[in-house]
Coordinates of C-alpha atoms in Angstrom, one line a residue:
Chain U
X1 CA -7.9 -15.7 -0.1
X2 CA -4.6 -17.1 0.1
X3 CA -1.7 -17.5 2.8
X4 CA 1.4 -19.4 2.8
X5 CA 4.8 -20.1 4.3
X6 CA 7.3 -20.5 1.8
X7 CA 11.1 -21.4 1.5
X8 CA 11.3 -20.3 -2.1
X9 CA 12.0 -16.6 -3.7
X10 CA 8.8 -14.7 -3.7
X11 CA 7.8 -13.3 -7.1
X12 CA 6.0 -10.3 -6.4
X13 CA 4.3 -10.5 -10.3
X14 CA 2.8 -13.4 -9.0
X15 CA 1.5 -12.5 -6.0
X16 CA -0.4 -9.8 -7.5
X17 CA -1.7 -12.5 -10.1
X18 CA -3.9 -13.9 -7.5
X19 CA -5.6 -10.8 -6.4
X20 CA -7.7 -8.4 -8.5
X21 CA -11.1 -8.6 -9.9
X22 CA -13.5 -6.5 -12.2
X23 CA -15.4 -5.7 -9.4
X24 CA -11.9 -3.9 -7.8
X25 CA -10.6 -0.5 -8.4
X26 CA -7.6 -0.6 -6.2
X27 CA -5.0 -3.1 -5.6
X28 CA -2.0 -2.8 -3.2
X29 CA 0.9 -4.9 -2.7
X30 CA 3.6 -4.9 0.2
X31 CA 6.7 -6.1 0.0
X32 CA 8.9 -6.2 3.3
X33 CA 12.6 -6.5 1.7
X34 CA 16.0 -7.5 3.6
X35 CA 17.6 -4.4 3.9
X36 CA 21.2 -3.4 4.6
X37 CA 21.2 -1.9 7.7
X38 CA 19.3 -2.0 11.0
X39 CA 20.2 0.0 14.3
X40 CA 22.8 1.2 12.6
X41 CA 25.0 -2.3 11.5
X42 CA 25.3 -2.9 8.2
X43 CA 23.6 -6.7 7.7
X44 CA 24.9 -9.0 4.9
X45 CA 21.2 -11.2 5.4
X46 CA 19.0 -12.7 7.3
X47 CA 17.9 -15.7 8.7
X48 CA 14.4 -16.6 9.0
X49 CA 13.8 -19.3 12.0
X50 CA 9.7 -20.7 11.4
X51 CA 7.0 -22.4 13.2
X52 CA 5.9 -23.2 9.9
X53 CA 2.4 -25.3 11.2
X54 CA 1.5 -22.7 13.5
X55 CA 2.7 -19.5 11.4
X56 CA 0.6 -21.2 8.3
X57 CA -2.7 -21.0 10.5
X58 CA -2.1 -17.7 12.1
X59 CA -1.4 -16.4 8.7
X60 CA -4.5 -17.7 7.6
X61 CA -6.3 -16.1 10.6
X62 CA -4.6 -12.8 10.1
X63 CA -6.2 -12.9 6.7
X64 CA -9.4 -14.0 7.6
X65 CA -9.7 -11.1 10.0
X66 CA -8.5 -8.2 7.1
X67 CA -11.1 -9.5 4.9
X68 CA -13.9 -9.3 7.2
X69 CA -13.2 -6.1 8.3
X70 CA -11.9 -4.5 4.7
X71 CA -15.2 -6.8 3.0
X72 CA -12.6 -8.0 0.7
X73 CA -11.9 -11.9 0.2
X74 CA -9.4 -10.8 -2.8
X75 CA -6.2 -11.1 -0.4
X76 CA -3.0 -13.2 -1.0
X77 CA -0.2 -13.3 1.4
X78 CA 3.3 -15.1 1.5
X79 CA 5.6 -15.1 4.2
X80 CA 9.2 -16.5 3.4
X81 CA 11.5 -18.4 5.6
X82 CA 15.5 -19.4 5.5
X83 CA 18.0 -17.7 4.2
X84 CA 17.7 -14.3 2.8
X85 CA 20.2 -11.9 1.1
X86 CA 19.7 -8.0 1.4
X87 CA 17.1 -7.2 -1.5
X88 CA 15.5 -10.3 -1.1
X89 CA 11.4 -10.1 -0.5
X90 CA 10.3 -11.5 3.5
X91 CA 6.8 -11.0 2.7
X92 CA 4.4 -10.0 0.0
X93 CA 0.7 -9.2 0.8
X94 CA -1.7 -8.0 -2.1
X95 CA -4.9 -7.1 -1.8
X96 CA -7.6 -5.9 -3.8
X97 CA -11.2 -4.0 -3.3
X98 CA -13.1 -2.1 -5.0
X99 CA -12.5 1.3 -3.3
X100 CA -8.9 2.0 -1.6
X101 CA -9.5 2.4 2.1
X102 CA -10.3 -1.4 1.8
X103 CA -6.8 -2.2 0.3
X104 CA -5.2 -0.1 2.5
X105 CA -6.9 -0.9 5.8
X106 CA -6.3 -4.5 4.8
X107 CA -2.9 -4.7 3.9
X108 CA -2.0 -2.7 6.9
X109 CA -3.6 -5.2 9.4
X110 CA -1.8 -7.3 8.0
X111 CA 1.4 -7.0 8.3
X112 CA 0.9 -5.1 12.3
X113 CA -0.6 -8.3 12.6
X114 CA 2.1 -10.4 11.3
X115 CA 5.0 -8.4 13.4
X116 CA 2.6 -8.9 16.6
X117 CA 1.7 -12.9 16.4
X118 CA 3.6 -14.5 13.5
X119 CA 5.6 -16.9 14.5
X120 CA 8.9 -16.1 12.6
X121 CA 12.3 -15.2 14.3
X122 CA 14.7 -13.5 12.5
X123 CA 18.7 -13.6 13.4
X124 CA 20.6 -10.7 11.1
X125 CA 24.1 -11.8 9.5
X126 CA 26.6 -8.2 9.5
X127 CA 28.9 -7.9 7.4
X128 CA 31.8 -8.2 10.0
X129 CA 30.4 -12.2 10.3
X130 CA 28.7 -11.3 13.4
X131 CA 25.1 -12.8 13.8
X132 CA 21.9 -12.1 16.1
X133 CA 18.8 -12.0 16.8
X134 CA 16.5 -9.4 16.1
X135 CA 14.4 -8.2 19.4
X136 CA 11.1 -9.1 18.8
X137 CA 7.7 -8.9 20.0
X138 CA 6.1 -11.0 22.7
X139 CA 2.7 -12.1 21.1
X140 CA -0.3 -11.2 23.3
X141 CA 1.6 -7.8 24.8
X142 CA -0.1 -4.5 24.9
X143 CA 0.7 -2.7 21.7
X144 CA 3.9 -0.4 22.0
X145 CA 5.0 2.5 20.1
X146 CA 6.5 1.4 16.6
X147 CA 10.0 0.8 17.3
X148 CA 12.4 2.8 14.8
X149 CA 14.2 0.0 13.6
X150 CA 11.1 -1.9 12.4
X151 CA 10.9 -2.2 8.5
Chain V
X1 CA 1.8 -37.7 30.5
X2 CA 3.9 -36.8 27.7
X3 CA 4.4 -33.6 26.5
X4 CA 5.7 -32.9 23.1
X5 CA 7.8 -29.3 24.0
X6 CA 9.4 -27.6 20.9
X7 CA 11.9 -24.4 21.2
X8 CA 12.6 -22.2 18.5
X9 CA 15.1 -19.7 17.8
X10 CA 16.9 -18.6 20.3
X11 CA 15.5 -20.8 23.0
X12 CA 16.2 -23.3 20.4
X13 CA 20.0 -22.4 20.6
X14 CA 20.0 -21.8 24.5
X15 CA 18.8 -25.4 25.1
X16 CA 20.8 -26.9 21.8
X17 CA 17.8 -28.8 21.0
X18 CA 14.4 -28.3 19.3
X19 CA 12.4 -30.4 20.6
X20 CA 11.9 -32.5 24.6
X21 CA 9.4 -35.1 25.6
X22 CA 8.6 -34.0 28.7
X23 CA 6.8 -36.1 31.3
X24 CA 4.4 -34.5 33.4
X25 CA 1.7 -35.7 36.4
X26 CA -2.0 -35.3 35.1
X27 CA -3.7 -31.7 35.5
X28 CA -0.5 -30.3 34.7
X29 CA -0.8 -27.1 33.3
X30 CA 1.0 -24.6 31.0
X31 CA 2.8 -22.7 33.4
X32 CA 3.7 -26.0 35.4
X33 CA 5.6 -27.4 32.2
X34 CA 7.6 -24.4 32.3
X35 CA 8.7 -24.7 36.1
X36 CA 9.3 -28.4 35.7
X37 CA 12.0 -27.4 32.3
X38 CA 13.2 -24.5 34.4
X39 CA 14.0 -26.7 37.3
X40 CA 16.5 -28.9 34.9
X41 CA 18.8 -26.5 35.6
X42 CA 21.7 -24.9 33.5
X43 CA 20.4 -23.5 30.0
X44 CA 16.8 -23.8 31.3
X45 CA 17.0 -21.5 34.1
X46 CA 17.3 -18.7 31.7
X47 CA 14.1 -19.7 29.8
X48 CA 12.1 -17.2 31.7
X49 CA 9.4 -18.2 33.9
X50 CA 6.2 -16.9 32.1
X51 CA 7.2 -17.5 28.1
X52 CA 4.6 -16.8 25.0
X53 CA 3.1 -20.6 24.6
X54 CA 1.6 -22.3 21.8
X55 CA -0.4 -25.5 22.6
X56 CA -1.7 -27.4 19.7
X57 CA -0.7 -24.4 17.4
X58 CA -3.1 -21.8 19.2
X59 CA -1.2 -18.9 22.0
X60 CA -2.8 -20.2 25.1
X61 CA -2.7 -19.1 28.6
X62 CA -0.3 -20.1 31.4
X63 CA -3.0 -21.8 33.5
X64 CA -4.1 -23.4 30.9
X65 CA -4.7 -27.9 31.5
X66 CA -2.2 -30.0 29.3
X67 CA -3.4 -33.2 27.9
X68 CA -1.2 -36.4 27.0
X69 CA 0.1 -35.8 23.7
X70 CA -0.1 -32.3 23.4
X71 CA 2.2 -29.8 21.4
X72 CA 3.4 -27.1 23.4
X73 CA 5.6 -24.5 21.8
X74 CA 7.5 -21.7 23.2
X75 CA 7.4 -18.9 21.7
X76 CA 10.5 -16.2 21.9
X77 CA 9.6 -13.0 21.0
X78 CA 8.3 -13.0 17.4
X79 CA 9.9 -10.2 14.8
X80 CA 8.5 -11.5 11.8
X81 CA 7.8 -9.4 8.5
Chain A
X1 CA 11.9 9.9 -8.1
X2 CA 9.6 9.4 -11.7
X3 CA 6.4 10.6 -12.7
X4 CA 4.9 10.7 -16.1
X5 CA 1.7 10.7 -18.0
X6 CA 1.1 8.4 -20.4
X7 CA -0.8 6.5 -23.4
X8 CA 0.4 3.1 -23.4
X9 CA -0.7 0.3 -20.5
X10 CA 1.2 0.6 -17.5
X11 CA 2.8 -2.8 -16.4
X12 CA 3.1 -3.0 -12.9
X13 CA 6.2 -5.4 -12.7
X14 CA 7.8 -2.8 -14.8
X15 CA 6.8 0.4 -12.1
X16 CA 8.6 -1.8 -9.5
X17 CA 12.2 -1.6 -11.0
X18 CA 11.6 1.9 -10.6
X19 CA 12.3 1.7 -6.6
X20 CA 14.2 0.1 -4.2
X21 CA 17.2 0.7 -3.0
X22 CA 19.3 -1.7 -0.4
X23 CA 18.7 0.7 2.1
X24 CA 14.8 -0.1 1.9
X25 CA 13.0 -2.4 4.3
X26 CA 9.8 -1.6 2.6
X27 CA 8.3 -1.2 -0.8
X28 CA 4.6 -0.4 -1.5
X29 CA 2.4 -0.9 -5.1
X30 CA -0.8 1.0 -5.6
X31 CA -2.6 0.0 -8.7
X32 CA -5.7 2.0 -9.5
X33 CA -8.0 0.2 -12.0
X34 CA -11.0 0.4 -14.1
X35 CA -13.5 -1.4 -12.5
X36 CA -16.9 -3.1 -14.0
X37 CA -19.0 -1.0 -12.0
X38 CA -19.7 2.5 -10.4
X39 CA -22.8 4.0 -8.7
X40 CA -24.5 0.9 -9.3
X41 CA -24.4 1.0 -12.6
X42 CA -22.3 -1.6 -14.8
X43 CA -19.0 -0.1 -16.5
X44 CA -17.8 -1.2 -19.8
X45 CA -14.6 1.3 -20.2
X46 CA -13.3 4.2 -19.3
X47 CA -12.0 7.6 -21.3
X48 CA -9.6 9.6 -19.6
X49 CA -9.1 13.2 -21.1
X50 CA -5.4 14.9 -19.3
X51 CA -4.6 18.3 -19.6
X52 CA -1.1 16.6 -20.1
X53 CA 1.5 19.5 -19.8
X54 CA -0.2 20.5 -16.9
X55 CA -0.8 17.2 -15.0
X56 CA 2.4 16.1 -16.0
X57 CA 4.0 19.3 -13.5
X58 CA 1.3 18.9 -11.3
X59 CA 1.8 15.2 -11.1
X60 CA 5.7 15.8 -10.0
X61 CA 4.7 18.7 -7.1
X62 CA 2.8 15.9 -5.7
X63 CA 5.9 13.2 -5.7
X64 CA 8.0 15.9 -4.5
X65 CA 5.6 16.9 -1.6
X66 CA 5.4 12.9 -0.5
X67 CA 9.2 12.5 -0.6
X68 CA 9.8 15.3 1.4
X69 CA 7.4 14.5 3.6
X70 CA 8.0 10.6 4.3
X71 CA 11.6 11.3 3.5
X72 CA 12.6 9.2 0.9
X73 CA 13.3 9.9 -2.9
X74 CA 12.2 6.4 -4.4
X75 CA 9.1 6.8 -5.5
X76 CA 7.2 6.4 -9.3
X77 CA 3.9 7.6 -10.3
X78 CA 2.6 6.4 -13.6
X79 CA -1.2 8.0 -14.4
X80 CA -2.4 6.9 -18.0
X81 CA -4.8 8.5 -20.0
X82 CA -6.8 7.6 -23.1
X83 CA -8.9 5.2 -23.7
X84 CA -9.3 2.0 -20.8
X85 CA -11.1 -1.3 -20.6
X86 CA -11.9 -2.7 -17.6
X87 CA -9.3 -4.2 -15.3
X88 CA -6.7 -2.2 -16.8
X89 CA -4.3 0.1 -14.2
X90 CA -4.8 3.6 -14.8
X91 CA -2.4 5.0 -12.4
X92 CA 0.3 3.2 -10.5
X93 CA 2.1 4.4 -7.2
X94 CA 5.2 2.9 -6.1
X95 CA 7.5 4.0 -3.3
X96 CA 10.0 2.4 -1.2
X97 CA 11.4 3.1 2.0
X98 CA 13.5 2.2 5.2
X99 CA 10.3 1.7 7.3
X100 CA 7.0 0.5 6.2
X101 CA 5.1 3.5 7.8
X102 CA 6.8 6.3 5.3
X103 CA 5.9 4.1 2.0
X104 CA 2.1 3.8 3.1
X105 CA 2.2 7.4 4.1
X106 CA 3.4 8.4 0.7
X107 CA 1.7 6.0 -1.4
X108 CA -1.5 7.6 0.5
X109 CA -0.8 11.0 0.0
X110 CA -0.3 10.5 -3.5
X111 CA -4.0 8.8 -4.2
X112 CA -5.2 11.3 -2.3
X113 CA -3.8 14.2 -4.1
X114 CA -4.1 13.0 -7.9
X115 CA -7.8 13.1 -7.0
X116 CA -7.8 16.4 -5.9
X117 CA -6.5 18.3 -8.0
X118 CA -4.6 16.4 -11.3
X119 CA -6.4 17.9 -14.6
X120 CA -7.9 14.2 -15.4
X121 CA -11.3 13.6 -15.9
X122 CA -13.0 10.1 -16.7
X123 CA -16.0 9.5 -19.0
X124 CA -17.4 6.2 -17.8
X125 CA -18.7 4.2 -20.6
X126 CA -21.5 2.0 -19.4
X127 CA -22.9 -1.3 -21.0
X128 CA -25.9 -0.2 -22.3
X129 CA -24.3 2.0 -24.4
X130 CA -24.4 5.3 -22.9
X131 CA -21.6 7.3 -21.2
X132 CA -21.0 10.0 -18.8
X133 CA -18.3 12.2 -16.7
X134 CA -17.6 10.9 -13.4
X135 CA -18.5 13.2 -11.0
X136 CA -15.2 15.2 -9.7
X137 CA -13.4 17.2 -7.2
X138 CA -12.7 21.0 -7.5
X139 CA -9.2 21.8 -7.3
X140 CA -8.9 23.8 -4.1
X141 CA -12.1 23.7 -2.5
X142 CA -11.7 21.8 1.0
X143 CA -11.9 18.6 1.8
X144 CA -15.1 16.3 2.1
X145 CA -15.6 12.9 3.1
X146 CA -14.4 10.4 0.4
X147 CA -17.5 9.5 -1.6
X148 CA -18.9 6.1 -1.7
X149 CA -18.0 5.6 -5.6
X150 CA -14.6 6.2 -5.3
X151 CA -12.1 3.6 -6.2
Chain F
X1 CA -3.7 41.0 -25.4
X2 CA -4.2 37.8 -26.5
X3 CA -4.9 35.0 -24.3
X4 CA -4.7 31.4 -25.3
X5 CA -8.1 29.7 -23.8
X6 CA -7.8 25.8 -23.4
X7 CA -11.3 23.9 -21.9
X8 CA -11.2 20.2 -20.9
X9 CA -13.8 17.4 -21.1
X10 CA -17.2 18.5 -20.3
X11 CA -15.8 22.0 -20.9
X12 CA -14.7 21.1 -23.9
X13 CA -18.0 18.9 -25.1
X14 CA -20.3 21.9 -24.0
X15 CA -18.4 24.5 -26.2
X16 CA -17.6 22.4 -29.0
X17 CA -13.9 23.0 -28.9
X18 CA -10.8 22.8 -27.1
X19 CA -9.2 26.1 -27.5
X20 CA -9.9 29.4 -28.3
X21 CA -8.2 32.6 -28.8
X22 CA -9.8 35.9 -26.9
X23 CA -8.7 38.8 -26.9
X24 CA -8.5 41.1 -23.9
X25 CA -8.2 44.6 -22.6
X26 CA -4.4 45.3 -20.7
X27 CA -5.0 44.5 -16.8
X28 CA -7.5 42.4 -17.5
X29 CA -8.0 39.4 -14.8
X30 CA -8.8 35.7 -14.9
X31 CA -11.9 36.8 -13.8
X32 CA -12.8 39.1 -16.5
X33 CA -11.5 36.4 -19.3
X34 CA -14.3 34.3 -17.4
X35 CA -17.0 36.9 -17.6
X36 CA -16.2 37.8 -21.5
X37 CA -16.7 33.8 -22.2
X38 CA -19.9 33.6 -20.6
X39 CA -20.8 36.9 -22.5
X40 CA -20.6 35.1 -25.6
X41 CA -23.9 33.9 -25.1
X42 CA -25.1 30.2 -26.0
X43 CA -23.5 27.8 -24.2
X44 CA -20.7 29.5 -22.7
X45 CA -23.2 30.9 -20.5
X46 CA -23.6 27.5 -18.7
X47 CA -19.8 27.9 -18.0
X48 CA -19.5 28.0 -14.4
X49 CA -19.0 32.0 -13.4
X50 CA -16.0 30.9 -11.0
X51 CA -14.3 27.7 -12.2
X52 CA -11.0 26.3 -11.1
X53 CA -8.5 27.7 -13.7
X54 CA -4.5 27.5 -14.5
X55 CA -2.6 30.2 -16.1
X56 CA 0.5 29.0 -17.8
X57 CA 0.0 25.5 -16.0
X58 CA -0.4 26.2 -12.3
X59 CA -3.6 26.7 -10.7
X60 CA -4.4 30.0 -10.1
X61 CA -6.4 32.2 -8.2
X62 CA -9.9 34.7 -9.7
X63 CA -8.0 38.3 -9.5
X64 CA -5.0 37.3 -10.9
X65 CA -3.4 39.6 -13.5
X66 CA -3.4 38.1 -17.3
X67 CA -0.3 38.9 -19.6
X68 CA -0.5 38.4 -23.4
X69 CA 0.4 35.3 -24.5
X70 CA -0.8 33.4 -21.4
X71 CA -2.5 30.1 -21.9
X72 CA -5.0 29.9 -19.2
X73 CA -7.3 26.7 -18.6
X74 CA -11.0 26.3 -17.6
X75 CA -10.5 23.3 -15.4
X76 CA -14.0 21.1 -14.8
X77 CA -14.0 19.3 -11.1
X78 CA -11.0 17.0 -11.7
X79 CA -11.3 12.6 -11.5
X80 CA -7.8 11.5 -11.7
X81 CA -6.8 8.3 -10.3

């Protein structure tokens, strides 16, 4: 298993480098990406605001949890933080198992998970210079129904 | 005691800082650390009055007992992914 | 949207560039791969045998059911056929989307589909020497619950 | 008429070949190419007596009409992914 916060690109070839096994038939990778648009503003980027101590151990839980409950230890997920143009990769997770549910069940938890407790703020940049923050989740509250504008 | 209190995002640019050393009576809790910010006035009356908290990295509940030195964060609502 | 059959190894970095578009908040990788094991027996290769004009038509109904129903038109399916070691991808599902929940509905459906009814079967070829036809689905008869041996 | 016979994998490894060529009364079905394989004797006759079969690449269903000149597979339980 592997977690991290980083402030660096994210090389999705990479991340599925440190997944797979011969013991796994499927392997599944996420990518959450900047896009250009959200409620209907066009967004030049993002800014990703961190609790980088506490987001690295919740990560970590996050994972721990999707691999006892998928019975897969073959995870790997990066969260990015700082300043990110549209196209650019927020978060990769990859997974592998030997039969799909697992891969799917896992990388799923995962990133409900991560929109739930992660520490991580996000404050959109439009392109008419305009900037602010993206209404978020309080951790801990009763689940709600998948808001539209969530990627 | 002294609490170490960090704010990020937009608490962070609410209050125009990061991070306060707050000094609080012993058996202070979570919830009484907010009040006792709150009570500062200006910016910190719109921090509202029951906030997501982190102590020592972990969510923790508002009645939870501080201890001297402790990290308590609060937490806006996240959005991250 | 792509789909093809093919003979050479698929390279999963390459399906990528396939999809994404700035309008995407999401993209999703599904790698199936030959796995050192099956039915409790250890695997040394696989040999798939496609009915290729066929699977290739079928293979694009299936792409075109996904998009219309998650609603987006970037998505590539890659299924190889021939002769695979272990650890290599024999079929590769990529999709991106606005919102995370249409790429994992897609990339689902798709899995789901190609092993119901694409004209590919697999001869497993097992250490000691011997081989033999995975079990498989009839096209059309109704559903049952996923089997354990699965990937 | 003639129909253009393809069988696939453990089809194919039970017959011996890949394809034949059979020949066919007008208004026959898919049905009746079936029962005129298994007729053949040997080991068509552990050809399944209603497979899943394609005509001209979709699948298709028992009573279908044939034309001549149709290819029409003999597709075993399929194991794609």
């Amino acid at each position: 298993m592997f977690s991290a916060i980083v402030r660096e690109p994210i090389e999705p070839a990479y991340v599925l480098t440190l997944i797979g096994a011969d013991q796994d038939g499927a392997s599944l990778l996420f990518l959450g990406v900047v896009r250009d648009h959200n409620a209907g503003r066009s967004v030049g980027g993002m800014r990703y605001d961190t609790y980088e101590e506490m987001a690295a151990e919740v990560l970590s839980e996050i994972v721990d949890e999707a691999a006892r409950s998928a019975g897969t230890d073959r995870i790997a997920t990066i969260h990015r933080t700082g300043e990110l143009e549209v196209g650019e990769v927020s978060v990769a997770i990859a997974v592998s198992s030997p039969h799909r549910a697992q891969a799917y069940d896992a990388s799923r938890y995962i990133i409900e998970e991560i929109k739930k407790r992660l520490p991580v703020w996000k404050k959109e940049r439009y392109s008419d210079g305009a900037e602010e923050w993206v209404e978020g989740r309080t951790p801990g509250a009763p689940d709600v129904a998948p808001k539209a504008d969530g990627s | 005691m002294e609490i170490r209190t960090l704010f990020f995002a937009s608490y962070k640019e609410l209050l125009g800082t990061g991070e306060l050393q707050v000094d609080l009576p012993e058996g202070a809790t979570v919830s009484d650390l907010v009040s006792a910010l709150r009570a500062r006035g200006g910016a910190f009356t719109v921090l509202p009055a029951a906030p997501a908290v982190a102590v020592n990295l972990t969510y923790t509940d508002p009645t939870s007992l501080l201890s001297d030195g402790d990290e308590v964060a609060l937490i806006p609502p996240v959005a991250g992914g």
